Short mmCIF file of C-alpha atoms and ligand atoms in Angstrom, two decimals:
data_model
loop_
_atom_site.label_atom_id
_atom_site.label_comp_id
_atom_site.label_asym_id
_atom_site.label_seq_id
_atom_site.Cartn_x
_atom_site.Cartn_y
_atom_site.Cartn_z
CA MET A 1 10.75 -20.30 25.36
CA GLN A 2 12.29 -21.40 22.05
CA GLN A 3 8.92 -20.95 20.35
CA GLN A 4 8.57 -17.50 21.87
CA TYR A 5 11.95 -16.52 20.42
CA GLU A 6 10.99 -17.73 16.98
CA GLY A 7 7.80 -15.67 17.29
CA TYR A 8 9.88 -12.61 18.19
CA LYS A 9 12.15 -13.25 15.22
CA ASP A 10 9.11 -13.28 12.93
CA LEU A 11 7.88 -10.09 14.56
CA ALA A 12 11.28 -8.44 14.06
CA ASP A 13 11.28 -9.55 10.39
CA SER A 14 7.79 -8.09 9.90
CA LEU A 15 8.88 -4.78 11.40
CA LYS A 16 11.92 -4.70 9.13
CA SER A 17 9.96 -5.48 5.98
CA ALA A 18 7.26 -2.91 6.85
CA SER A 19 9.91 -0.27 7.46
CA ALA A 20 11.66 -1.16 4.19
CA LEU A 21 8.55 0.19 2.43
CA LEU A 22 9.24 3.58 3.98
CA ASN A 23 12.64 3.95 2.28
CA LEU A 24 13.99 5.54 5.42
CA GLU A 25 17.31 7.32 5.53
CA HIS A 26 19.72 5.05 7.40
CA LYS A 27 20.57 7.84 9.78
CA SER A 28 16.94 8.72 10.50
CA GLN A 29 15.68 8.32 14.05
CA LEU A 30 12.91 5.94 13.03
CA HIS A 31 15.27 3.66 11.10
CA GLN A 32 17.70 3.54 14.02
CA ASP A 33 14.86 2.84 16.45
CA ILE A 34 13.57 -0.03 14.32
CA ILE A 35 17.02 -1.63 14.13
CA THR A 36 17.43 -1.26 17.90
CA ILE A 37 13.99 -2.70 18.65
CA CYS A 38 14.57 -5.66 16.34
CA ASN A 39 17.94 -6.45 17.90
CA HIS A 40 16.44 -6.06 21.35
CA LEU A 41 13.57 -8.43 20.51
CA VAL A 42 15.92 -11.27 19.71
CA ASN A 43 18.52 -10.56 22.41
CA PRO A 44 18.44 -13.61 24.73
CA SER A 45 20.01 -11.64 27.63
CA PHE A 46 18.29 -9.27 30.06
CA ARG A 47 19.96 -5.90 29.62
CA ILE A 48 20.27 -3.33 32.41
CA ALA A 49 21.43 0.11 31.30
CA VAL A 50 22.84 2.76 33.62
CA PHE A 51 21.88 6.18 32.41
CA GLY A 52 22.57 9.75 33.48
CA PRO A 53 24.74 12.79 32.80
CA PHE A 54 28.52 12.35 32.90
CA ASN A 55 30.28 12.31 36.26
CA HIS A 56 27.13 11.13 38.05
CA GLY A 57 28.91 7.97 39.17
CA LYS A 58 27.42 5.50 36.67
CA SER A 59 30.64 3.60 36.12
CA THR A 60 31.44 3.79 39.82
CA LEU A 61 28.06 2.24 40.70
CA LEU A 62 28.53 -0.58 38.19
CA ASN A 63 32.03 -1.28 39.47
CA ALA A 64 30.66 -1.39 43.02
CA MET A 65 28.14 -4.03 41.92
CA LEU A 66 30.80 -5.97 40.01
CA GLY A 67 33.11 -5.70 43.06
CA ASN A 68 36.17 -4.47 41.14
CA ARG A 69 37.42 -1.62 38.99
CA THR A 70 36.43 -3.26 35.73
CA LEU A 71 34.94 -0.13 34.19
CA PRO A 72 37.01 2.97 33.62
CA ILE A 73 36.21 5.74 36.08
CA ASP A 74 37.28 9.31 35.58
CA LEU A 75 38.53 8.73 32.09
CA ILE A 76 39.67 12.13 30.96
CA PRO A 77 37.89 13.73 29.26
CA THR A 78 35.15 11.10 29.73
CA THR A 79 33.95 7.73 28.55
CA GLY A 80 32.84 7.95 24.93
CA ALA A 81 31.52 4.50 24.20
CA ALA A 82 28.64 2.42 25.42
CA ILE A 83 30.21 -0.56 27.15
CA THR A 84 28.33 -3.82 27.49
CA VAL A 85 29.36 -5.98 30.46
CA LYS A 86 28.61 -9.69 29.91
CA TYR A 87 29.45 -12.89 31.65
CA GLY A 88 32.84 -14.46 30.95
CA SER A 89 35.14 -16.79 32.91
CA ASP A 90 37.83 -14.09 33.14
CA VAL A 91 38.02 -10.37 32.53
CA ARG A 92 38.44 -9.67 28.83
CA THR A 93 37.63 -6.82 26.46
CA ARG A 94 36.35 -7.17 22.91
CA ILE A 95 36.22 -4.18 20.62
CA MET A 96 34.62 -4.50 17.20
CA LEU A 97 35.64 -1.90 14.66
CA VAL A 98 33.33 -0.72 11.90
CA ASP A 99 35.51 -2.51 9.33
CA ALA A 100 34.71 -5.75 11.24
CA THR A 101 38.20 -5.98 12.80
CA GLU A 102 38.04 -7.55 16.25
CA VAL A 103 40.31 -6.40 19.07
CA TYR A 104 40.12 -9.03 21.82
CA ARG A 105 42.34 -8.51 24.89
CA SER A 106 42.69 -9.76 28.42
CA GLY A 107 41.82 -7.13 31.10
CA THR A 108 40.37 -3.71 30.33
CA GLU A 109 43.45 -1.57 29.65
CA VAL A 110 42.68 -1.54 25.94
CA LEU A 111 39.66 0.67 26.73
CA GLN A 112 42.04 3.59 27.25
CA GLN A 113 42.79 3.36 23.58
CA PHE A 114 39.33 2.85 22.13
CA ALA A 115 36.63 3.92 24.57
CA ILE A 116 37.48 7.52 25.40
CA LEU A 117 36.66 10.74 23.63
CA ASP A 118 39.37 12.46 21.63
CA GLY A 119 40.58 16.04 22.00
CA ASN A 120 37.45 17.28 20.23
CA ARG A 121 35.27 15.33 22.64
CA GLN A 122 34.36 13.02 19.77
CA MET A 123 33.98 9.27 20.01
CA ARG A 124 36.36 7.33 17.80
CA LYS A 125 34.43 6.84 14.58
CA ASP A 126 35.96 3.45 13.83
CA VAL A 127 34.56 1.73 16.94
CA ALA A 128 31.34 -0.24 16.42
CA SER A 129 30.95 -1.89 19.83
CA VAL A 130 32.76 -2.40 23.13
CA GLU A 131 32.19 -5.44 25.36
CA ILE A 132 33.75 -6.47 28.64
CA PHE A 133 33.45 -10.06 29.90
CA CYS A 134 33.39 -10.50 33.64
CA PRO A 135 33.06 -13.57 35.95
CA HIS A 136 30.19 -12.24 38.10
CA PRO A 137 27.36 -14.56 39.30
CA PHE A 138 24.62 -12.01 38.51
CA LEU A 139 25.84 -11.82 34.90
CA GLU A 140 25.94 -15.61 34.74
CA THR A 141 22.13 -15.65 35.07
CA GLY A 142 21.82 -14.08 31.62
CA VAL A 143 21.99 -10.45 32.73
CA GLU A 144 24.16 -7.86 31.00
CA PHE A 145 25.00 -4.32 32.11
CA LEU A 146 25.31 -1.37 29.84
CA ASP A 147 27.55 1.50 30.96
CA LEU A 148 26.58 4.56 28.98
CA PRO A 149 28.57 7.66 28.24
CA GLY A 150 27.35 10.94 29.73
CA THR A 151 24.25 12.41 28.16
CA ASN A 152 25.07 16.10 28.17
CA ASP A 153 28.30 15.95 26.18
CA LYS A 154 27.15 16.31 22.64
CA ASP A 155 23.99 15.72 20.61
CA GLU A 156 25.56 12.81 18.79
CA GLN A 157 26.25 11.11 22.07
CA ASP A 158 22.75 11.85 23.33
CA ASN A 159 21.41 10.02 20.30
CA LEU A 160 23.69 7.07 20.91
CA VAL A 161 22.55 6.88 24.53
CA ARG A 162 18.89 7.12 23.69
CA GLU A 163 19.16 4.32 21.15
CA GLN A 164 20.86 2.21 23.78
CA LEU A 165 18.01 2.84 26.24
CA LEU A 166 15.54 1.54 23.69
CA GLY A 167 17.44 -1.75 23.71
CA ALA A 168 17.52 -2.06 27.51
CA ASP A 169 15.08 -4.15 29.56
CA LEU A 170 15.66 -2.11 32.69
CA VAL A 171 16.98 1.45 32.97
CA ILE A 172 18.80 2.69 36.07
CA GLN A 173 18.52 6.46 35.96
CA LEU A 174 21.26 8.01 38.09
CA LEU A 175 20.45 11.26 39.87
CA ASP A 176 22.89 13.66 41.47
CA ALA A 177 21.35 14.57 44.84
CA ARG A 178 23.29 17.81 44.82
CA LYS A 179 21.73 19.10 41.63
CA LEU A 180 18.45 17.46 40.75
CA MET A 181 17.05 17.73 37.26
CA THR A 182 14.86 20.72 36.58
CA LEU A 183 11.17 20.15 36.02
CA GLY A 184 11.65 20.69 32.24
CA GLU A 185 14.51 18.16 32.06
CA ARG A 186 12.46 15.64 33.99
CA GLU A 187 9.44 16.02 31.76
CA ASN A 188 11.57 15.77 28.62
CA LEU A 189 13.14 12.57 29.82
CA ARG A 190 9.84 11.10 30.99
CA ASP A 191 8.08 11.89 27.70
CA TRP A 192 10.92 10.51 25.64
CA LEU A 193 10.98 7.26 27.62
CA LEU A 194 7.21 6.79 27.77
CA ASP A 195 6.74 7.63 24.08
CA ARG A 196 8.99 4.71 23.28
CA GLY A 197 7.30 2.34 25.69
CA ILE A 198 10.25 2.38 28.12
CA LYS A 199 8.51 2.00 31.49
CA THR A 200 10.89 -0.14 33.54
CA VAL A 201 12.94 2.66 35.03
CA ILE A 202 14.58 2.76 38.49
CA PHE A 203 15.98 5.97 39.97
CA VAL A 204 19.19 5.83 41.99
CA ALA A 205 20.26 8.93 43.89
CA ASN A 206 24.02 9.35 44.30
CA PHE A 207 26.06 11.83 46.31
CA LEU A 208 23.50 12.11 49.13
CA ASN A 209 26.40 11.42 51.54
CA LEU A 210 27.95 14.70 50.46
CA LEU A 211 24.98 16.69 51.80
CA GLU A 212 24.39 17.95 55.35
CA PRO A 213 21.93 15.74 57.28
CA ASP A 214 19.09 18.35 57.31
CA GLU A 215 19.61 18.97 53.59
CA GLN A 216 19.53 15.21 52.98
CA LYS A 217 16.00 15.01 54.41
CA GLN A 218 14.78 17.80 52.16
CA VAL A 219 16.38 16.35 49.02
CA GLN A 220 15.03 12.91 49.89
CA ASN A 221 11.49 14.33 49.73
CA ARG A 222 12.11 15.98 46.40
CA LEU A 223 13.58 12.74 45.07
CA LEU A 224 10.45 10.88 46.14
CA PHE A 225 8.38 13.37 44.22
CA VAL A 226 10.53 12.90 41.07
CA ALA A 227 10.22 9.13 41.29
CA GLU A 228 6.47 9.19 41.91
CA SER A 229 5.84 11.48 38.97
CA PHE A 230 7.27 8.83 36.67
CA ARG A 231 4.73 6.09 35.98
CA ALA A 232 7.11 3.15 36.21
CA GLU A 233 5.89 -0.34 35.47
CA LEU A 234 7.86 -2.43 37.92
CA PRO A 235 6.65 -5.64 39.57
CA PRO A 236 4.24 -4.78 42.42
CA GLY A 237 5.80 -4.01 45.81
CA PHE A 238 9.06 -2.59 44.47
CA SER A 239 10.04 1.03 44.87
CA ASN A 240 11.44 2.88 41.85
CA LEU A 241 13.76 5.01 44.01
CA TYR A 242 17.00 3.93 45.75
CA ARG A 243 19.82 5.75 47.44
CA VAL A 244 23.37 4.53 46.79
CA ASP A 245 26.58 6.37 47.58
CA ALA A 246 28.54 4.91 44.71
CA LEU A 247 32.11 5.66 45.68
CA PRO A 248 31.80 4.55 49.33
CA ALA A 249 29.98 1.47 48.02
CA LEU A 250 32.83 0.61 45.65
CA ARG A 251 35.39 1.10 48.38
CA ALA A 252 33.40 -1.10 50.76
CA ARG A 253 33.22 -3.87 48.14
CA LEU A 254 36.91 -3.64 47.34
CA LYS A 255 37.69 -3.97 51.05
CA GLY A 256 35.01 -6.61 51.64
CA ASP A 257 33.44 -4.38 54.28
CA VAL A 258 29.85 -5.69 54.54
CA ALA A 259 28.69 -3.07 57.05
CA ALA A 260 29.97 -0.22 54.86
CA ALA A 261 28.33 -1.76 51.80
CA ASN A 262 25.05 -1.83 53.72
CA SER A 263 25.27 1.77 54.89
CA SER A 264 26.14 2.98 51.38
CA GLY A 265 22.74 1.65 50.25
CA LEU A 266 24.39 -0.75 47.76
CA ALA A 267 23.28 -4.00 49.44
CA ALA A 268 19.60 -2.96 49.58
CA PHE A 269 19.72 -1.75 46.00
CA GLU A 270 21.36 -4.96 44.76
CA THR A 271 18.80 -7.12 46.54
CA ALA A 272 15.89 -5.16 45.07
CA LEU A 273 17.52 -5.22 41.61
CA GLN A 274 18.07 -8.98 41.69
CA ASN A 275 14.47 -9.58 42.77
CA ILE A 276 13.06 -7.26 40.13
CA VAL A 277 15.19 -8.93 37.44
CA GLY A 278 14.14 -12.35 38.78
CA ILE A 279 10.53 -11.43 38.05
CA LEU A 280 11.00 -9.48 34.81
CA GLN A 281 13.59 -11.72 33.17
CA PRO A 282 11.31 -14.72 32.44
CA ASP A 283 8.70 -12.30 31.16
CA ARG A 284 10.83 -10.15 28.90
CA GLY A 285 8.00 -9.99 26.36
CA SER A 286 5.99 -7.71 28.63
CA VAL A 287 8.94 -5.30 28.72
CA ARG A 288 9.81 -5.50 25.04
CA LEU A 289 6.43 -5.70 23.33
CA PRO A 290 5.14 -2.25 24.40
CA ARG A 291 8.14 -0.79 22.56
CA VAL A 292 7.32 -2.84 19.49
CA GLN A 293 3.81 -1.42 19.69
CA ALA A 294 5.15 2.12 20.00
CA ILE A 295 7.46 1.69 17.02
CA ALA A 296 4.84 -0.21 15.01
CA SER A 297 2.37 2.64 15.37
CA GLN A 298 5.07 5.05 14.20
CA ILE A 299 5.68 2.84 11.16
CA GLN A 300 1.94 2.61 10.60
CA TYR A 301 1.60 6.38 10.83
CA SER A 302 4.44 6.94 8.35
CA LEU A 303 3.07 4.31 5.98
CA LYS A 304 -0.36 5.91 6.18
CA ALA A 305 1.16 9.29 5.37
CA LYS A 306 2.58 7.65 2.23
CA ILE A 307 -0.55 5.69 1.39
CA ASP A 308 -3.10 8.49 1.80
CA PRO A 309 -1.97 10.71 -1.11
CA ILE A 310 -1.59 7.65 -3.35
CA ALA A 311 -5.06 6.42 -2.38
CA LEU A 312 -6.44 9.88 -3.13
CA GLU A 313 -4.73 9.88 -6.52
CA ILE A 314 -6.11 6.44 -7.30
CA LYS A 315 -9.59 7.56 -6.27
CA SER A 316 -9.57 10.63 -8.47
CA PHE A 317 -8.24 8.51 -11.34
CA ASP A 318 -11.00 5.96 -10.69
CA ASP A 319 -13.61 8.70 -10.57
CA LYS A 320 -12.44 10.06 -13.90
CA GLU A 321 -12.37 6.62 -15.45
CA ASN A 322 -15.80 5.78 -14.07
CA SER A 323 -17.35 8.93 -15.45
CA LYS A 324 -15.75 8.15 -18.82
CA ILE A 325 -17.15 4.64 -18.63
CA GLU A 326 -20.55 6.02 -17.66
CA ILE A 327 -20.56 8.36 -20.67
CA LYS A 328 -19.54 5.48 -22.92
CA ARG A 329 -22.22 3.28 -21.43
CA LYS A 330 -24.87 5.91 -22.06
CA ALA A 331 -23.62 6.49 -25.61
CA ALA A 332 -23.54 2.75 -26.29
CA ASN A 333 -27.08 2.45 -25.01
CA LEU A 334 -28.32 5.31 -27.15
CA ILE A 335 -26.53 4.08 -30.28
CA TYR A 336 -27.71 0.54 -29.67
CA LYS A 337 -31.34 1.65 -29.40
CA GLY A 338 -31.12 3.79 -32.54
CA PHE A 339 -29.35 1.02 -34.41
CA SER A 340 -31.93 -1.57 -33.34
CA THR A 341 -34.79 0.65 -34.47
CA SER A 342 -33.15 1.33 -37.84
CA VAL A 343 -32.30 -2.34 -38.38
CA GLY A 344 -35.87 -3.23 -37.41
CA GLU A 345 -37.22 -0.80 -39.99
CA LEU A 346 -34.89 -2.18 -42.65
CA ARG A 347 -35.80 -5.76 -41.79
CA ASP A 348 -39.53 -4.94 -41.98
CA TRP A 349 -39.03 -3.25 -45.30
CA LEU A 350 -37.16 -6.29 -46.61
CA ALA A 351 -39.87 -8.75 -45.56
CA LEU A 352 -41.34 -10.14 -48.79
CA PRO A 353 -45.04 -9.53 -48.00
CA ASN A 354 -44.22 -5.89 -47.20
CA LEU A 355 -42.14 -5.50 -50.35
CA LEU A 356 -44.96 -6.94 -52.43
CA THR A 357 -47.61 -4.74 -50.87
CA LYS A 358 -45.53 -1.68 -51.41
CA TYR A 359 -43.85 -2.31 -54.76
CA GLN A 360 -45.41 -5.21 -56.67
CA ALA A 361 -47.81 -3.09 -58.74
CA ASP A 362 -45.34 -0.35 -59.60
CA ALA A 363 -42.60 -2.88 -60.35
CA ALA A 364 -44.85 -4.96 -62.58
CA ILE A 365 -45.96 -1.85 -64.45
CA ALA A 366 -42.33 -0.71 -64.76
CA LEU A 367 -41.50 -4.14 -66.14
CA ALA A 368 -44.37 -3.97 -68.57
CA GLU A 369 -43.31 -0.50 -69.64
CA ASN A 370 -39.73 -1.65 -70.09
CA ASN A 371 -38.83 0.82 -67.44
CA PHE A 372 -37.78 -1.63 -64.75
CA LYS A 373 -34.12 -0.59 -64.34
CA ALA A 374 -34.96 3.09 -64.01
CA TRP A 375 -37.73 2.29 -61.58
CA GLN A 376 -35.42 0.05 -59.56
CA THR A 377 -32.83 2.80 -59.33
CA ASN A 378 -35.15 5.72 -58.69
CA THR A 379 -37.66 4.11 -56.40
CA LEU A 380 -36.61 0.77 -54.90
CA LYS A 381 -32.91 1.47 -54.45
CA LYS A 382 -33.64 5.00 -53.23
CA ASP A 383 -35.99 3.74 -50.53
CA LEU A 384 -33.52 1.04 -49.53
CA ASN A 385 -30.68 3.55 -49.50
CA GLN A 386 -32.54 5.74 -47.08
CA LEU A 387 -33.16 2.87 -44.67
CA GLN A 388 -29.63 1.59 -45.08
CA LEU A 389 -28.23 5.04 -44.45
CA ALA A 390 -30.16 5.24 -41.19
CA VAL A 391 -28.58 1.94 -40.05
CA VAL A 392 -25.10 2.89 -41.19
CA LYS A 393 -25.35 6.31 -39.55
CA TRP A 394 -25.61 4.62 -36.15
CA LEU A 395 -22.75 2.31 -36.97
CA TYR A 396 -20.53 5.19 -38.00
CA GLN A 397 -21.39 7.03 -34.80
CA ALA A 398 -20.48 3.96 -32.80
CA TYR A 399 -17.18 3.38 -34.58
CA GLU A 400 -16.29 7.02 -34.30
CA PHE A 401 -17.20 7.27 -30.61
CA PHE A 402 -15.40 4.09 -29.61
CA GLN A 403 -12.51 4.85 -31.98
CA GLU A 404 -12.72 1.60 -33.85
CA GLU A 405 -11.88 0.94 -37.44
CA ARG A 406 -14.90 1.38 -39.67
CA PRO A 407 -16.46 -1.81 -40.98
CA GLN A 408 -17.13 -2.49 -44.62
CA ASP A 409 -20.34 -0.98 -45.99
CA LEU A 410 -23.47 -3.05 -45.77
CA ILE A 411 -24.20 -4.53 -49.17
CA ILE A 412 -27.64 -5.87 -50.00
CA PRO A 413 -27.46 -7.39 -53.48
CA PHE A 414 -30.37 -7.11 -55.93
CA PRO A 415 -31.61 -10.02 -57.99
CA SER A 416 -31.15 -9.59 -61.69
CA GLU A 417 -33.94 -8.05 -63.70
CA PRO A 418 -36.89 -10.40 -63.98
CA GLN A 419 -37.40 -12.03 -67.33
CA ILE A 420 -40.65 -13.06 -68.87
CA ILE A 421 -41.60 -15.13 -71.87
CA LEU A 422 -44.62 -13.77 -73.68
CA PRO A 423 -47.24 -16.27 -74.68
CA SER A 424 -48.10 -16.61 -78.36
CA LYS A 425 -50.49 -14.00 -79.61
CA PRO A 426 -54.04 -15.08 -80.12
CA SER A 427 -54.72 -15.23 -83.91
CA ASN A 428 -57.79 -13.00 -83.75
CA THR A 429 -55.99 -10.10 -82.25
CA ASP A 430 -55.48 -7.26 -84.65
CA ASP A 431 -54.07 -4.83 -82.20
CA LEU A 432 -50.63 -6.30 -82.40
CA SER A 433 -49.08 -5.93 -85.75
CA GLU A 434 -45.76 -7.54 -84.90
CA PRO A 435 -45.49 -11.30 -85.05
CA GLY A 436 -42.87 -11.89 -82.28
CA SER A 437 -44.16 -14.17 -79.58
CA ILE A 438 -41.17 -14.33 -77.25
CA ALA A 439 -39.65 -11.49 -75.37
CA VAL A 440 -37.11 -11.44 -72.61
CA GLY A 441 -36.85 -8.84 -69.86
CA GLY A 442 -36.19 -5.40 -71.17
CA GLY A 443 -37.29 -6.41 -74.61
CA ILE A 444 -41.04 -6.37 -74.36
CA GLY A 445 -41.55 -2.66 -74.32
CA TRP A 446 -41.63 -2.30 -78.05
CA LEU A 447 -43.83 -5.35 -78.15
CA LEU A 448 -46.27 -3.89 -75.69
CA GLY A 449 -46.40 -0.45 -77.14
CA GLY A 450 -49.63 0.95 -78.29
CA PRO A 451 -53.06 -0.04 -77.09
CA VAL A 452 -51.98 -3.56 -76.00
CA GLY A 453 -49.34 -2.06 -73.74
CA ALA A 454 -51.83 0.27 -72.14
CA ALA A 455 -54.25 -2.63 -71.71
CA VAL A 456 -51.53 -4.71 -69.98
CA VAL A 457 -50.78 -1.87 -67.52
CA GLY A 458 -54.50 -1.46 -66.86
CA SER A 459 -54.81 -5.19 -66.25
CA ILE A 460 -51.90 -5.19 -63.79
CA SER A 461 -53.60 -2.53 -61.71
CA TYR A 462 -56.89 -4.25 -62.05
CA LEU A 463 -55.59 -7.71 -61.14
CA LEU A 464 -53.55 -6.50 -58.15
CA ASN A 465 -56.33 -4.26 -56.87
CA LYS A 466 -58.86 -7.00 -57.16
CA ASN A 467 -56.29 -9.50 -56.00
CA ILE A 468 -57.85 -12.02 -58.26
CA GLN A 469 -54.85 -13.09 -60.30
CA LYS A 470 -54.50 -16.31 -58.36
CA GLN A 471 -58.15 -17.11 -58.04
CA ASP A 472 -59.08 -17.05 -61.59
CA ASP A 473 -56.67 -18.44 -64.12
CA GLN A 474 -59.42 -18.55 -66.61
CA LEU A 475 -59.74 -14.80 -66.61
CA ALA A 476 -56.15 -14.34 -67.74
CA LYS A 477 -56.68 -16.65 -70.57
CA GLU A 478 -59.71 -14.69 -71.60
CA SER A 479 -57.59 -11.81 -72.82
CA TYR A 480 -54.02 -11.69 -74.05
CA HIS A 481 -53.19 -8.45 -72.22
CA GLN A 482 -54.46 -9.91 -68.97
CA GLU A 483 -52.25 -12.96 -69.52
CA VAL A 484 -49.20 -10.74 -70.08
CA ALA A 485 -50.14 -8.67 -67.01
CA LYS A 486 -50.26 -11.80 -64.94
CA LEU A 487 -46.83 -12.87 -66.24
CA CYS A 488 -45.38 -9.47 -65.26
CA ILE A 489 -46.87 -9.69 -61.76
CA THR A 490 -45.52 -13.20 -61.26
CA ALA A 491 -42.09 -12.23 -62.55
CA ILE A 492 -41.96 -9.41 -60.07
N1 LIG B 1 32.38 11.67 46.67
C1 LIG B 1 31.83 10.87 45.80
N2 LIG B 1 32.33 10.81 44.59
C2 LIG B 1 31.75 9.97 43.70
C3 LIG B 1 30.64 9.18 44.05
N3 LIG B 1 30.30 8.45 42.97
C4 LIG B 1 31.18 8.77 41.98
N4 LIG B 1 32.06 9.68 42.44
C5 LIG B 1 33.12 10.27 41.64
O1 LIG B 1 32.57 10.98 40.55
C6 LIG B 1 33.45 10.89 39.42
C7 LIG B 1 32.71 10.39 38.21
O2 LIG B 1 32.34 9.06 38.40
P1 LIG B 1 32.03 8.11 37.17
O3 LIG B 1 31.58 6.82 37.74
O4 LIG B 1 33.18 8.07 36.24
O5 LIG B 1 30.84 8.89 36.53
P2 LIG B 1 30.12 8.63 35.15
O6 LIG B 1 30.68 9.62 34.19
O7 LIG B 1 28.70 8.88 35.42
O8 LIG B 1 30.41 7.22 34.76
C8 LIG B 1 34.57 9.97 39.84
O9 LIG B 1 35.69 10.75 40.23
C9 LIG B 1 34.01 9.23 41.02
O10 LIG B 1 35.03 8.83 41.91
C10 LIG B 1 30.11 9.28 45.37
O11 LIG B 1 29.16 8.63 45.77
N5 LIG B 1 30.76 10.15 46.25
MG1 LIG B 2 31.31 6.39 33.09
#
């Protein structure tokens, strides 16, 4: 039992924290219902509420059961507060005010002051709860009664009453046999109760004694129909319809007249009630949990109504982001491919064998013609620039597209101009008139002018075309211009 209560406390806490997410107005129906359900879940007593329009004899019936005039009857204008009747060793009244002041008095006279409606038929706003303690054996078993104000006074009171029903384990619905509810009223009530999972409802018909005997029979049949149309969930074998003449019952109890109590219908009703409570009380979960389910699905529904638009917003945001990511992915792919191709081309170009194949002859000739720097700028650097530009173009696209800071430019340094040392001129050569035998890069042009220069250039082409410069060292030695040509090729 203890464990079960702790479980219910957890359940109540979960309901409260789920409802907190809804930011409900404190006065809203759902918020009130949740509070009521949570309090009900952890209430250790079995609560029986008496419900019905004012002047139907609710208080009279409860007094008849209690065997005294504990509850105010005929308060003028009418009872305004819900009064809980609990077990106590003597009759006492406790009124809690909204400012947490407690009014605790012997007897029930103090009710006249706090529990009636004022001239405007309004309940005193400063009263939070009204309890009466009573030494009755039925109450001692952990049962409490709830005497409710009339339901057709004012909307505010209707709300109060309905909340109280939600917190009751068993509802006694009082009917006036002289004026039964209309079909519409009945359906309203039934829907309201069933929607909230309130299924333990017993009908008690009052005032049947005021009808003529033939009328009684007719009304009895209609009452049966009303009771049957309500799908009550009572323990098997118990009727959900009883007849009690409340005032004669109270009088019989006050006098101790057992026969009169029997004929008023009170004794049979009490016996049935005690048996029903005996079965339901140990199994309060089965009464209370359907209401938790009803309220939980309302919370779920409200939460879903909040979640759905947010989920939709998140989805459309995600979709947008994903399509952006997809575009970026495609762009990255494209740029990466282009970049790889361009870098590949540059790398191939830079490979020494390729450079030699493409440029060695021209470079060596340029060197021989003292034209190396101009050749380097106009041919070699131009070709490199083109390839480099292709690489950098992709990089710039990437940095622009992904909004990154541009990197430093790619710098490929050039070696300094090659230098050669001319061998000494053979003595039998007349073609060269100048005596200088050593020249450094850039300085041999004047030395190689004239026919010797032309012969050197011719030799460079010849040697590279034949590709014999390595094979035959002898050959170079055979002629001075071939030797110089070979030096130029090597320098390059
Ligand atoms: N004749 C007659 N009067 C009744 C009966 N039950 C209640 N009354 C009277 O109806 C009036 C309203 O009763 P009360 O218990 O205060 O009704 P409540 O407003 O539903 O609590 C009182 O004057 C009662 O005496 C009954 O069975 N027969
Ligand atoms: Mg009353």
